[in-house]
Amino acid sequence: YYDFFAFRKHYPQLGTFGGHIIYLSLGEQIRMGEGPEDYLGTFTSFMMATTVSYSSLLSKKSSFGVNAKISYQHLVDLGAGAEKGKGTSIDFGFDLGYLRKGFLNPNLDFGVTLTNIGPKVSFIDPAQADPQPTNLTFGFKYKVINSEFNKLSLIYDVNKLLVASYPDMDWDGDGFIGRYDEDGHYNVSGGYNKEGDQETAHTDPVYIGIF
């Protein structure tokens, strides 16, 4: 089941403050060992997050907003196999937003958001951490009809995921993962191929993800 609670309050001269709390229960699941008959009981999984929000006018036609959020994920009490520790994670992140009304045209509004900015999410093994789904969105709204009794708008938005995760991959097909440094020089412990492409598991930094 899924629970959601939100609030907001506007203060003249200060802006609007708000926030929300999310709770997601994944229910009870069966825990198994390595063998098909190795039944180890059951476990429950859940996730929750809390967010504090603030927004304010920059001018009569533009405004900005920011979210600061903390999340807790509880997947399982014990790791699987040789993994030691609990399958839980506490993480934080931020969202940024900007809105401009009357952009280039009185009937055209423009908005942009950058969401899920923060460190990687890890559970038991930090080396297996995954990046947060940092996302960039551009949106346009054009008011085709804006009369007293009738309104019609055309809305278009573009979403771009700014992070990507790559597994170990023999990109040049030479039968090896890596074996070269970033400059294409032979190095047994290197993670690149002759062309300088990284073949060991990695994720894109945000500045590369934008392009």
C-alpha positions as CSV (number, residue, x, y, z in Angstrom):
1,Y,0.0,0.0,0.0
2,Y,1.0,3.6,-0.5
3,D,0.4,6.6,1.8
4,F,0.9,10.3,1.0
5,F,0.5,13.4,3.1
6,A,1.3,16.9,1.9
7,F,0.8,20.5,3.2
8,R,1.7,24.1,2.1
9,K,1.4,27.6,3.6
10,H,1.9,30.9,1.9
11,Y,3.5,33.8,3.8
12,P,3.3,37.3,2.2
13,Q,6.7,38.8,1.6
14,L,8.4,35.4,2.4
15,G,7.1,32.9,-0.1
16,T,5.4,29.5,0.1
17,F,6.6,26.7,2.5
18,G,5.4,23.1,2.2
19,G,6.4,19.5,2.4
20,H,5.2,16.0,2.1
21,I,5.7,12.5,3.6
22,I,5.5,9.3,1.5
23,Y,5.3,5.7,2.8
24,L,5.4,2.7,0.5
25,S,4.9,-0.8,1.8
26,L,6.1,-3.7,-0.5
27,G,4.4,-6.2,1.8
28,E,5.7,-9.6,3.0
29,Q,8.0,-11.7,0.8
30,I,9.5,-15.1,0.9
31,R,13.2,-15.5,1.8
32,M,15.0,-18.3,0.0
33,G,18.5,-19.8,0.3
34,E,20.7,-21.0,-2.5
35,G,18.8,-24.2,-3.1
36,P,15.3,-24.5,-4.5
37,E,14.1,-26.2,-1.2
38,D,16.0,-23.8,1.1
39,Y,13.1,-21.9,2.6
40,L,14.3,-19.3,5.2
41,G,11.0,-17.7,6.2
42,T,9.6,-14.3,5.2
43,F,10.6,-10.7,5.4
44,T,8.9,-7.3,4.9
45,S,10.1,-4.4,2.8
46,F,9.1,-0.7,2.9
47,M,10.3,2.7,1.9
48,M,9.6,6.2,3.2
49,A,10.6,9.8,2.4
50,T,10.1,13.3,3.7
51,T,10.5,16.5,1.8
52,V,10.6,20.2,2.8
53,S,9.8,22.7,0.0
54,Y,10.1,26.4,-0.5
55,S,9.2,28.6,-3.4
56,S,9.1,32.4,-4.1
57,L,8.5,34.9,-6.8
58,L,11.6,36.4,-8.4
59,S,9.5,38.9,-10.3
60,K,5.8,39.3,-11.4
61,K,6.4,36.8,-14.1
62,S,9.1,34.4,-12.7
63,S,9.5,32.2,-9.7
64,F,11.7,29.4,-8.4
65,G,11.3,26.5,-6.0
66,V,13.5,24.0,-4.1
67,N,12.9,20.6,-2.4
68,A,15.2,19.1,0.2
69,K,14.4,15.4,0.9
70,I,15.5,12.5,3.0
71,S,14.6,8.9,2.2
72,Y,14.9,5.6,4.0
73,Q,14.7,2.3,2.2
74,H,14.3,-1.0,4.1
75,L,14.6,-3.9,1.7
76,V,15.6,-6.8,4.1
77,D,17.0,-7.3,7.6
78,L,19.9,-9.5,6.4
79,G,22.1,-9.6,3.3
80,A,22.0,-12.6,0.9
81,G,24.8,-15.2,0.8
82,A,28.1,-13.8,1.9
83,E,26.8,-10.2,2.1
84,K,27.0,-8.9,5.7
85,G,24.8,-6.2,7.2
86,K,21.2,-5.0,6.7
87,G,19.7,-4.1,3.3
88,T,18.8,-0.6,4.4
89,S,19.7,2.8,3.1
90,I,19.4,6.5,4.2
91,D,19.9,9.1,1.5
92,F,19.2,12.7,0.7
93,G,18.6,14.8,-2.4
94,F,17.4,18.1,-3.8
95,D,15.1,19.3,-6.6
96,L,15.3,22.7,-8.3
97,G,12.6,24.4,-10.4
98,Y,12.1,27.6,-12.3
99,L,9.0,29.0,-14.0
100,R,8.7,32.0,-16.4
101,K,5.3,33.2,-17.5
102,G,5.1,35.3,-20.7
103,F,8.3,33.8,-22.1
104,L,9.0,35.5,-25.5
105,N,5.2,35.8,-25.9
106,P,2.4,36.8,-23.5
107,N,0.7,33.4,-24.1
108,L,3.9,31.3,-23.7
109,D,5.1,29.9,-20.3
110,F,8.4,28.1,-19.8
111,G,9.6,25.9,-16.9
112,V,12.6,23.8,-16.1
113,T,13.3,21.4,-13.3
114,L,16.4,19.4,-12.1
115,T,15.4,16.6,-9.8
116,N,17.0,14.0,-7.6
117,I,20.4,15.8,-7.2
118,G,22.5,13.9,-4.6
119,P,25.0,11.2,-3.8
120,K,24.8,7.6,-5.0
121,V,22.5,5.2,-3.2
122,S,24.1,2.2,-1.5
123,F,22.9,-0.6,0.8
124,I,25.5,-3.2,2.1
125,D,28.3,-2.7,-0.4
126,P,29.3,0.9,-1.3
127,A,31.1,-0.4,-4.4
128,Q,27.8,-1.4,-5.8
129,A,26.1,2.0,-5.2
130,D,23.7,3.2,-7.9
131,P,23.3,6.9,-8.9
132,Q,20.1,8.7,-8.1
133,P,17.9,9.2,-11.2
134,T,18.9,12.8,-11.7
135,N,16.5,14.2,-14.3
136,L,16.4,17.4,-16.3
137,T,13.0,18.6,-17.7
138,F,12.1,21.5,-20.0
139,G,8.4,22.4,-20.4
140,F,6.4,24.8,-22.5
141,K,2.8,25.8,-22.3
142,Y,1.1,27.9,-25.0
143,K,-2.4,29.3,-24.3
144,V,-4.3,28.9,-27.5
145,I,-7.6,30.1,-26.0
146,N,-7.7,32.1,-22.8
147,S,-11.2,33.6,-22.4
148,E,-13.6,34.0,-19.5
149,F,-15.5,30.8,-20.3
150,N,-13.0,28.8,-22.4
151,K,-9.4,27.8,-22.0
152,L,-7.2,25.7,-24.3
153,S,-3.5,25.2,-23.9
154,L,-0.8,23.1,-25.7
155,I,1.8,21.7,-23.4
156,Y,5.1,20.1,-24.4
157,D,7.9,18.8,-22.2
158,V,11.3,17.1,-22.7
159,N,12.9,14.8,-20.1
160,K,16.5,13.8,-20.0
161,L,18.0,11.3,-17.5
162,L,21.4,12.8,-16.6
163,V,22.9,9.6,-15.2
164,A,23.6,6.2,-16.9
165,S,25.1,3.0,-15.4
166,Y,27.2,0.7,-17.5
167,P,28.2,-2.9,-16.6
168,D,31.5,-4.5,-17.4
169,M,31.5,-4.7,-21.2
170,D,34.1,-5.7,-23.9
171,W,33.2,-2.7,-26.2
172,D,36.0,-3.4,-28.7
173,G,35.5,-7.2,-28.9
174,D,39.1,-8.1,-28.1
175,G,38.1,-10.7,-25.5
176,F,39.2,-8.7,-22.5
177,I,37.7,-6.1,-20.1
178,G,40.0,-3.2,-20.1
179,R,43.8,-3.8,-20.0
180,Y,44.6,-0.3,-21.2
181,D,44.8,3.1,-19.4
182,E,42.7,6.1,-20.4
183,D,45.3,7.2,-23.0
184,G,45.3,3.8,-24.8
185,H,48.6,2.5,-23.3
186,Y,48.7,-1.2,-22.3
187,N,48.1,-1.7,-18.6
188,V,46.9,-5.1,-17.2
189,S,45.0,-3.4,-14.4
190,G,43.6,-0.6,-16.6
191,G,39.8,-0.3,-17.2
192,Y,39.9,1.1,-20.7
193,N,40.4,-0.3,-24.3
194,K,42.8,1.0,-27.0
195,E,40.3,3.7,-28.1
196,G,40.1,5.1,-24.6
197,D,36.6,3.8,-23.9
198,Q,36.0,2.6,-20.3
199,E,35.0,-1.0,-20.3
200,T,34.8,-1.6,-16.5
201,A,31.5,-0.9,-14.7
202,H,30.9,2.8,-14.3
203,T,28.3,5.6,-14.2
204,D,28.3,8.9,-16.1
205,P,28.8,12.1,-14.0
206,V,26.1,14.7,-14.3
207,Y,28.1,17.0,-16.6
208,I,28.5,14.3,-19.2
209,G,24.9,13.1,-18.8
210,I,23.6,16.6,-19.8
211,F,25.1,16.1,-23.3
